[in-house]
Tab-separated table of C-alpha atoms and ligand atoms in Angstrom:
chain	number	residue	atom	x	y	z
A	1467	MET	CA	164.773	75.941	105.983
A	1468	ILE	CA	166.284	72.803	104.520
A	1469	GLN	CA	165.323	71.915	100.977
A	1470	VAL	CA	166.642	68.997	98.950
A	1471	TYR	CA	165.866	67.270	95.665
A	1472	ALA	CA	166.406	63.649	94.599
A	1473	PRO	CA	165.640	62.287	91.103
A	1474	GLY	CA	164.045	58.988	90.140
A	1475	ARG	CA	165.947	56.507	88.012
A	1476	ALA	CA	165.511	54.323	84.975
A	1477	GLU	CA	167.359	51.032	84.695
A	1478	VAL	CA	168.967	50.792	81.253
A	1479	LEU	CA	170.536	47.311	81.364
A	1480	GLY	CA	171.323	44.793	84.107
A	1481	ASN	CA	167.973	43.664	85.472
A	1482	HIS	CA	168.001	42.191	89.002
A	1483	THR	CA	171.789	42.104	88.956
A	1484	ASP	CA	172.353	44.502	91.863
A	1485	TYR	CA	171.634	42.132	94.753
A	1486	ASN	CA	173.621	39.458	92.909
A	1487	GLU	CA	176.723	41.655	93.188
A	1488	GLY	CA	176.616	42.180	89.431
A	1489	LEU	CA	176.821	45.080	86.984
A	1490	VAL	CA	174.084	47.502	86.047
A	1491	MET	CA	173.570	50.613	83.917
A	1492	SER	CA	171.018	53.289	84.697
A	1493	ILE	CA	170.259	56.980	84.448
A	1494	ALA	CA	168.865	59.492	86.906
A	1495	VAL	CA	165.731	60.840	85.196
A	1496	ASP	CA	164.816	64.513	84.976
A	1497	ARG	CA	162.000	64.245	87.501
A	1498	GLY	CA	162.118	63.664	91.198
A	1499	THR	CA	161.078	64.402	94.727
A	1500	THR	CA	161.616	67.583	96.703
A	1501	VAL	CA	161.424	67.723	100.484
A	1502	LYS	CA	161.591	70.835	102.599
A	1503	GLY	CA	161.282	71.623	106.267
A	1504	GLY	CA	163.332	71.881	109.421
A	1505	VAL	CA	163.796	71.010	113.056
A	1506	ARG	CA	160.962	70.905	115.656
A	1507	HIS	CA	161.565	71.316	119.345
A	1508	ASP	CA	158.436	69.571	120.660
A	1509	GLY	CA	159.648	65.997	120.129
A	1510	LYS	CA	157.336	65.397	117.161
A	1511	ILE	CA	157.777	64.420	113.538
A	1512	LYS	CA	155.269	65.935	111.144
A	1513	LEU	CA	155.150	64.720	107.569
A	1514	VAL	CA	153.029	66.250	104.818
A	1515	ALA	CA	152.585	64.411	101.510
A	1516	THR	CA	151.449	67.320	99.363
A	1517	ASP	CA	150.520	65.296	96.266
A	1518	LEU	CA	148.469	62.779	98.243
A	1519	GLY	CA	146.825	65.446	100.402
A	1520	GLU	CA	147.800	63.457	103.497
A	1521	GLU	CA	149.756	64.225	106.612
A	1522	MET	CA	150.766	62.526	109.827
A	1523	ILE	CA	152.255	63.572	113.107
A	1524	LEU	CA	153.900	61.278	115.611
A	1525	ASP	CA	156.104	61.364	118.659
A	1526	ILE	CA	159.817	60.658	118.141
A	1527	ALA	CA	159.468	57.833	120.674
A	1528	GLU	CA	156.837	56.179	118.444
A	1529	VAL	CA	158.821	55.747	115.256
A	1530	ARG	CA	158.089	52.313	113.814
A	1531	PRO	CA	156.798	50.875	110.500
A	1532	GLN	CA	153.319	52.197	109.687
A	1533	SER	CA	150.492	50.129	108.275
A	1534	SER	CA	148.397	53.149	107.294
A	1535	ASN	CA	150.107	56.114	105.615
A	1536	GLU	CA	152.545	53.658	104.082
A	1537	TRP	CA	154.339	56.459	102.222
A	1538	ALA	CA	155.669	57.609	105.601
A	1539	ASN	CA	157.715	54.399	105.926
A	1540	TYR	CA	160.266	55.661	103.393
A	1541	VAL	CA	160.924	58.686	105.600
A	1542	LEU	CA	160.691	56.979	108.983
A	1543	GLY	CA	162.835	54.065	107.822
A	1544	VAL	CA	165.602	56.500	106.890
A	1545	TYR	CA	165.232	58.390	110.165
A	1546	ASP	CA	165.493	55.066	112.004
A	1547	GLN	CA	168.828	54.398	110.262
A	1548	PHE	CA	170.193	57.726	111.493
A	1549	ILE	CA	169.219	56.722	115.045
A	1550	LYS	CA	170.826	53.295	114.500
A	1551	ARG	CA	174.025	55.101	113.522
A	1552	GLY	CA	174.094	56.723	116.940
A	1553	LEU	CA	172.398	60.065	116.313
A	1554	PRO	CA	170.027	61.388	118.977
A	1555	ALA	CA	166.260	61.367	118.441
A	1556	LYS	CA	165.162	64.730	117.048
A	1557	GLY	CA	161.834	66.211	115.979
A	1558	PHE	CA	161.380	67.662	112.501
A	1559	GLU	CA	158.787	68.546	109.947
A	1560	MET	CA	158.972	67.791	106.302
A	1561	GLU	CA	156.819	68.571	103.292
A	1562	ILE	CA	157.122	66.168	100.374
A	1563	SER	CA	156.250	66.868	96.759
A	1564	SER	CA	157.134	64.973	93.608
A	1565	ASN	CA	156.659	65.082	89.863
A	1566	LEU	CA	157.571	61.424	89.483
A	1567	PRO	CA	154.707	59.160	88.466
A	1568	MET	CA	154.234	56.581	91.236
A	1569	GLY	CA	154.324	52.884	90.361
A	1570	ALA	CA	155.876	53.573	86.961
A	1571	GLY	CA	159.095	51.783	87.816
A	1572	LEU	CA	161.011	55.052	88.141
A	1573	SER	CA	161.710	54.475	91.813
A	1574	SER	CA	159.774	57.268	93.412
A	1575	SER	CA	160.375	55.367	96.658
A	1576	ALA	CA	164.183	55.581	96.413
A	1577	ALA	CA	163.895	59.257	95.471
A	1578	LEU	CA	162.023	59.859	98.720
A	1579	GLU	CA	164.524	57.830	100.739
A	1580	VAL	CA	167.491	59.648	99.243
A	1581	ALA	CA	165.821	63.045	99.666
A	1582	THR	CA	165.109	62.182	103.300
A	1583	GLY	CA	168.703	61.045	103.836
A	1584	LEU	CA	170.077	64.314	102.476
A	1585	PHE	CA	167.519	66.275	104.499
A	1586	LEU	CA	168.516	64.545	107.744
A	1587	GLN	CA	172.185	64.926	106.836
A	1588	GLN	CA	171.557	68.697	106.845
A	1589	LEU	CA	169.472	68.546	110.007
A	1590	TYR	CA	172.100	66.568	111.944
A	1591	GLN	CA	175.111	68.069	110.180
A	1592	THR	CA	176.466	64.586	109.475
A	1593	SER	CA	178.844	63.802	106.632
A	1594	PHE	CA	177.803	60.372	105.372
A	1595	ASP	CA	179.172	59.868	101.873
A	1596	LYS	CA	176.891	59.119	98.931
A	1597	LEU	CA	177.341	55.354	99.164
A	1598	GLU	CA	176.436	55.377	102.859
A	1599	LEU	CA	173.346	57.482	102.113
A	1600	ALA	CA	172.379	54.931	99.461
A	1601	LYS	CA	172.774	52.122	102.015
A	1602	ILE	CA	170.639	54.040	104.498
A	1603	GLY	CA	167.856	54.252	101.887
A	1604	GLN	CA	168.204	50.561	101.082
A	1605	ALA	CA	167.975	49.637	104.773
A	1606	ALA	CA	164.776	51.692	105.072
A	1607	GLU	CA	163.350	49.646	102.221
A	1608	HIS	CA	164.405	46.358	103.859
A	1609	TYR	CA	163.190	47.098	107.387
A	1610	TYR	CA	160.283	49.525	106.962
A	1611	VAL	CA	158.899	48.519	103.569
A	1612	GLY	CA	159.805	44.840	103.391
A	1613	VAL	CA	161.449	44.749	99.958
A	1614	ARG	CA	164.904	43.130	99.994
A	1615	CYS	CA	166.117	45.413	97.220
A	1616	GLY	CA	169.672	46.028	96.064
A	1617	LEU	CA	171.323	49.429	95.779
A	1618	LEU	CA	170.586	50.311	92.153
A	1619	ASP	CA	167.794	52.803	92.823
A	1620	GLN	CA	169.462	54.743	95.626
A	1621	ILE	CA	172.879	54.847	93.950
A	1622	SER	CA	171.331	56.045	90.681
A	1623	SER	CA	169.475	58.844	92.434
A	1624	LEU	CA	172.690	59.984	94.121
A	1625	PHE	CA	175.279	59.465	91.369
A	1626	GLY	CA	173.340	60.672	88.299
A	1627	LYS	CA	175.171	62.842	85.794
A	1628	LYS	CA	173.657	64.975	83.056
A	1629	ASP	CA	173.775	63.229	79.645
A	1630	HIS	CA	175.577	60.234	81.117
A	1631	LEU	CA	174.787	56.648	81.988
A	1632	ILE	CA	175.628	55.436	85.457
A	1633	ARG	CA	177.547	52.157	85.459
A	1634	ILE	CA	177.595	50.444	88.833
A	1635	ASP	CA	179.684	47.512	89.956
A	1636	CYS	CA	177.517	46.161	92.762
A	1637	ARG	CA	180.381	44.179	94.289
A	1638	THR	CA	182.995	46.899	94.648
A	1639	PHE	CA	180.514	49.787	94.409
A	1640	GLU	CA	182.695	51.487	91.881
A	1641	VAL	CA	180.453	53.939	90.005
A	1642	ARG	CA	181.360	55.358	86.585
A	1643	ASN	CA	179.578	57.712	84.238
A	1644	ILE	CA	179.537	56.948	80.504
A	1645	PRO	CA	178.390	59.508	77.891
A	1646	ILE	CA	175.083	58.752	76.184
A	1647	PRO	CA	175.297	58.506	72.375
A	1648	LEU	CA	174.378	61.767	70.664
A	1649	GLY	CA	171.145	61.980	68.692
A	1650	THR	CA	169.219	59.599	70.951
A	1651	GLN	CA	166.630	60.013	73.687
A	1652	PHE	CA	165.332	57.795	76.424
A	1653	VAL	CA	161.573	57.391	76.284
A	1654	ILE	CA	159.773	55.858	79.229
A	1655	ALA	CA	156.488	54.222	78.258
A	1656	ASN	CA	154.431	53.917	81.401
A	1657	SER	CA	151.782	51.226	80.998
A	1658	LYS	CA	150.188	52.357	84.269
A	1659	VAL	CA	149.452	48.745	85.129
A	1660	LYS	CA	150.650	47.244	88.335
A	1661	HIS	CA	150.215	43.587	89.076
A	1662	ALA	CA	149.640	42.638	92.682
A	1663	LEU	CA	152.131	40.984	95.030
A	1664	VAL	CA	155.155	42.824	93.653
A	1665	THR	CA	156.990	42.678	97.001
A	1666	GLY	CA	156.428	38.944	97.354
A	1667	GLU	CA	157.504	38.233	93.777
A	1668	TYR	CA	160.598	40.393	94.195
A	1669	ASN	CA	161.766	38.698	97.373
A	1670	GLU	CA	161.023	35.284	95.878
A	1671	ARG	CA	163.198	36.087	92.830
A	1672	ARG	CA	165.995	37.136	95.149
A	1673	GLU	CA	165.732	33.880	97.087
A	1674	SER	CA	165.929	31.819	93.873
A	1675	CYS	CA	169.060	33.700	92.816
A	1676	GLU	CA	170.678	33.162	96.203
A	1677	ALA	CA	169.756	29.479	96.120
A	1678	ALA	CA	171.278	29.155	92.635
A	1679	ALA	CA	174.538	30.716	93.842
A	1680	ARG	CA	174.636	28.339	96.817
A	1681	LEU	CA	174.043	25.275	94.654
A	1682	LEU	CA	176.748	26.384	92.237
A	1683	GLY	CA	179.145	26.839	95.147
A	1684	VAL	CA	179.801	30.550	94.579
A	1685	LYS	CA	179.307	33.641	96.749
A	1686	ALA	CA	176.934	35.321	94.318
A	1687	LEU	CA	175.767	34.948	90.718
A	1688	ARG	CA	178.361	37.608	89.838
A	1689	ASP	CA	180.913	34.805	90.040
A	1690	VAL	CA	179.204	32.798	87.306
A	1691	THR	CA	179.833	33.133	83.559
A	1692	PRO	CA	177.231	32.021	80.997
A	1693	GLU	CA	179.510	29.103	80.009
A	1694	PHE	CA	179.981	27.937	83.615
A	1695	LEU	CA	176.251	28.106	84.194
A	1696	GLU	CA	175.428	25.914	81.200
A	1697	LYS	CA	178.114	23.379	82.164
A	1698	ASN	CA	176.627	23.146	85.648
A	1699	ALA	CA	172.971	23.446	84.662
A	1700	ALA	CA	172.170	19.976	86.015
A	1701	LYS	CA	172.949	21.143	89.546
A	1702	LEU	CA	170.000	23.529	89.584
A	1703	PRO	CA	166.252	23.017	89.786
A	1704	VAL	CA	164.442	24.360	86.703
A	1705	ILE	CA	163.259	27.643	88.240
A	1706	ALA	CA	166.598	28.526	89.827
A	1707	LEU	CA	168.342	27.768	86.523
A	1708	LYS	CA	166.036	30.127	84.640
A	1709	ARG	CA	166.509	32.922	87.177
A	1710	ALA	CA	170.274	32.443	87.082
A	1711	ARG	CA	170.281	32.503	83.256
A	1712	HIS	CA	168.640	35.903	83.366
A	1713	VAL	CA	170.998	37.446	85.900
A	1714	VAL	CA	174.167	35.951	84.411
A	1715	GLY	CA	172.995	36.993	80.940
A	1716	GLU	CA	172.257	40.526	82.133
A	1717	ILE	CA	175.702	40.937	83.676
A	1718	ASP	CA	177.219	39.755	80.408
A	1719	ARG	CA	175.022	42.165	78.445
A	1720	VAL	CA	176.253	45.112	80.537
A	1721	LEU	CA	179.841	44.135	79.657
A	1722	GLN	CA	178.938	43.859	75.979
A	1723	ALA	CA	177.064	47.167	76.110
A	1724	GLU	CA	180.125	48.947	77.421
A	1725	LYS	CA	182.189	47.615	74.546
A	1726	ALA	CA	179.473	48.623	72.081
A	1727	LEU	CA	179.432	52.161	73.456
A	1728	GLU	CA	183.212	52.421	73.252
A	1729	LYS	CA	182.975	51.598	69.553
A	1730	SER	CA	179.870	53.795	69.074
A	1731	GLU	CA	177.925	50.689	67.996
A	1732	ILE	CA	174.589	52.044	69.006
A	1733	ALA	CA	172.513	49.448	67.135
A	1734	ARG	CA	174.331	46.712	69.048
A	1735	PHE	CA	173.621	48.503	72.312
A	1736	GLY	CA	169.924	48.655	71.426
A	1737	GLN	CA	169.870	44.971	70.507
A	1738	LEU	CA	171.140	44.130	73.992
A	1739	MET	CA	168.139	45.987	75.417
A	1740	TRP	CA	165.718	43.931	73.291
A	1741	ASP	CA	167.556	40.758	74.351
A	1742	SER	CA	167.215	41.778	77.982
A	1743	HIS	CA	163.460	42.021	77.653
A	1744	GLN	CA	163.270	38.627	75.960
A	1745	SER	CA	165.181	37.145	78.880
A	1746	SER	CA	162.752	38.749	81.328
A	1747	ILE	CA	159.944	36.985	79.478
A	1748	GLU	CA	161.618	33.593	79.172
A	1749	ASN	CA	163.840	33.323	82.210
A	1750	PHE	CA	162.994	35.729	84.975
A	1751	GLU	CA	159.254	35.784	84.292
A	1752	ASN	CA	158.949	39.309	85.642
A	1753	SER	CA	157.300	40.846	82.599
A	1754	CYS	CA	153.585	41.012	81.838
A	1755	LYS	CA	151.285	41.190	78.832
A	1756	GLU	CA	151.172	44.994	78.743
A	1757	LEU	CA	154.952	45.465	78.790
A	1758	ASP	CA	155.357	42.765	76.146
A	1759	LEU	CA	152.878	44.566	73.889
A	1760	LEU	CA	154.808	47.811	74.323
A	1761	VAL	CA	158.165	46.220	73.526
A	1762	ALA	CA	156.757	44.307	70.537
A	1763	ALA	CA	155.266	47.542	69.179
A	1764	ALA	CA	158.504	49.433	69.833
A	1765	GLN	CA	160.451	46.898	67.763
A	1766	LYS	CA	158.376	47.869	64.729
A	1767	VAL	CA	159.042	51.609	64.999
A	1768	LYS	CA	161.742	52.966	62.689
A	1769	GLY	CA	164.292	54.765	64.826
A	1770	ALA	CA	163.583	52.760	67.978
A	1771	LEU	CA	166.975	51.301	68.863
A	1772	GLY	CA	166.128	49.217	71.934
A	1773	GLY	CA	163.542	48.763	74.624
A	1774	ARG	CA	162.925	46.687	77.713
A	1775	LEU	CA	161.272	46.328	81.051
A	1776	SER	CA	162.983	48.616	83.543
A	1777	GLY	CA	163.183	47.907	87.275
A	1778	GLY	CA	161.522	45.219	89.343
A	1779	GLY	CA	158.941	44.196	86.737
A	1780	PHE	CA	155.339	42.898	86.969
A	1781	GLY	CA	154.014	46.139	85.457
A	1782	GLY	CA	155.296	49.676	85.359
A	1783	ALA	CA	157.166	51.025	82.388
A	1784	THR	CA	159.423	50.110	79.518
A	1785	LEU	CA	162.552	52.106	78.854
A	1786	ASN	CA	163.356	52.763	75.220
A	1787	LEU	CA	166.301	54.245	73.402
A	1788	VAL	CA	164.979	56.163	70.416
A	1789	GLU	CA	166.597	58.318	67.722
A	1790	THR	CA	165.685	61.904	68.542
A	1791	ALA	CA	163.998	62.414	65.161
A	1792	ALA	CA	161.704	59.425	65.772
A	1793	VAL	CA	160.537	60.302	69.304
A	1794	GLU	CA	157.231	61.822	68.255
A	1795	SER	CA	156.088	58.923	66.082
A	1796	PHE	CA	157.390	56.515	68.730
A	1797	THR	CA	155.267	57.941	71.529
A	1798	LYS	CA	152.191	57.826	69.293
A	1799	LYS	CA	152.775	54.137	68.574
A	1800	MET	CA	153.133	53.370	72.265
A	1801	THR	CA	149.763	54.855	73.153
A	1802	GLN	CA	148.189	52.842	70.360
A	1803	ALA	CA	149.863	49.615	71.503
A	1804	TRP	CA	148.457	49.751	75.013
A	1805	LYS	CA	145.609	52.124	75.805
A	1806	GLY	CA	146.401	54.458	78.672
A	1807	THR	CA	150.174	54.370	78.148
A	1808	GLU	CA	151.830	57.642	78.998
A	1809	CYS	CA	155.217	58.462	77.487
A	1810	LEU	CA	157.811	60.543	79.168
A	1811	VAL	CA	160.901	61.697	77.332
A	1812	SER	CA	163.701	61.991	79.824
A	1813	SER	CA	167.231	63.199	79.556
A	1814	ALA	CA	169.806	61.744	81.917
A	1815	SER	CA	170.212	64.157	84.807
A	1816	ASP	CA	172.392	65.080	87.723
A	1817	GLY	CA	171.915	63.282	91.034
A	1818	ALA	CA	170.363	64.364	94.316
A	1819	THR	CA	171.307	67.727	95.741
A	1820	VAL	CA	170.672	70.207	98.534
A	1821	LEU	CA	168.814	73.195	97.075
B	1423	GLA	C1	163.981	47.291	91.915
B	1423	GLA	C2	164.927	47.225	93.109
B	1423	GLA	C3	166.386	47.337	92.646
B	1423	GLA	C4	166.701	46.343	91.534
B	1423	GLA	C5	165.637	46.400	90.439
B	1423	GLA	C6	165.797	45.315	89.417
B	1423	GLA	O1	164.038	48.553	91.326
B	1423	GLA	O2	164.624	48.224	94.027
B	1423	GLA	O3	167.249	47.167	93.751
B	1423	GLA	O4	166.845	45.062	92.045
B	1423	GLA	O5	164.328	46.297	90.966
B	1423	GLA	O6	166.998	45.429	88.729
């Protein structure tokens, strides 16, 4: 039997920078998705989603995006990429289970894609490297789910390292791990709200960023510094300018955060996280009332070093860096700030693996 595990991720700094060829910092969280199963010789694919109590069975000749059982698209989209890379159609069965909260912005979808990629890698005995597996997951998201995402989620799930941040250069795909300051914890405050039309909003943001790059005459917003952007602000329509300010600012904040970590300036690092959230509110407009309440409340807690929206936005969770001694009082304050909030203390963990 094949059994593999892939963790979810939390974005620490560098919001919506990945598809702009920018820089981003993340962690693999200590929860994830496990898939197990093996080959079938009757030309069928059987998928069981244990947590949802749902299953589906289909013929290998019928693999295409599904409009019911949408969860299956993450698996089938990855399978489709294996076929596109020249592997023969093959039946299999797979049981999926996860302890990642869905819709919390922890990328349960990428965890399933990455787990499926590793599972099929075992099934086919292929040797795609981690970056290729990440790209396979991303392609599943583009073609079977319809979100034109970057590679942050899949790379984080694959390249996680215990007690380390993952720092990704989304142009060269150089990935580095940076130690997390001692005496701190990441606390994920899941608002459990999800505002509709997330896919549409996401793709629209991406289009604005691409339009801004075009109008500025560069390949991607990665090529733009904050100074250059302000000098050329008149070239951009208002919305594109705001979106670009966010992305360019986020890339700059990742650079500053690295320097802060080198000098163990943890308060500075935290401040960059607060600044990131403010930019989401003002420039990228991907926050919402509930997340703003959580961040505002976090700023008042002694021992809370930084906090911000993490991931796509429009609901989900905030990610907070909190002094270990203050974690208990912090989580209490979060539940008071927005009723129904669930806090999850997560250490940074190792990436996906065959079990
Ligand atoms: C989602 C996407 C990622 C990334 C983040 C925002 O998680 O899947 O590719 O763009 O949003 O940084």
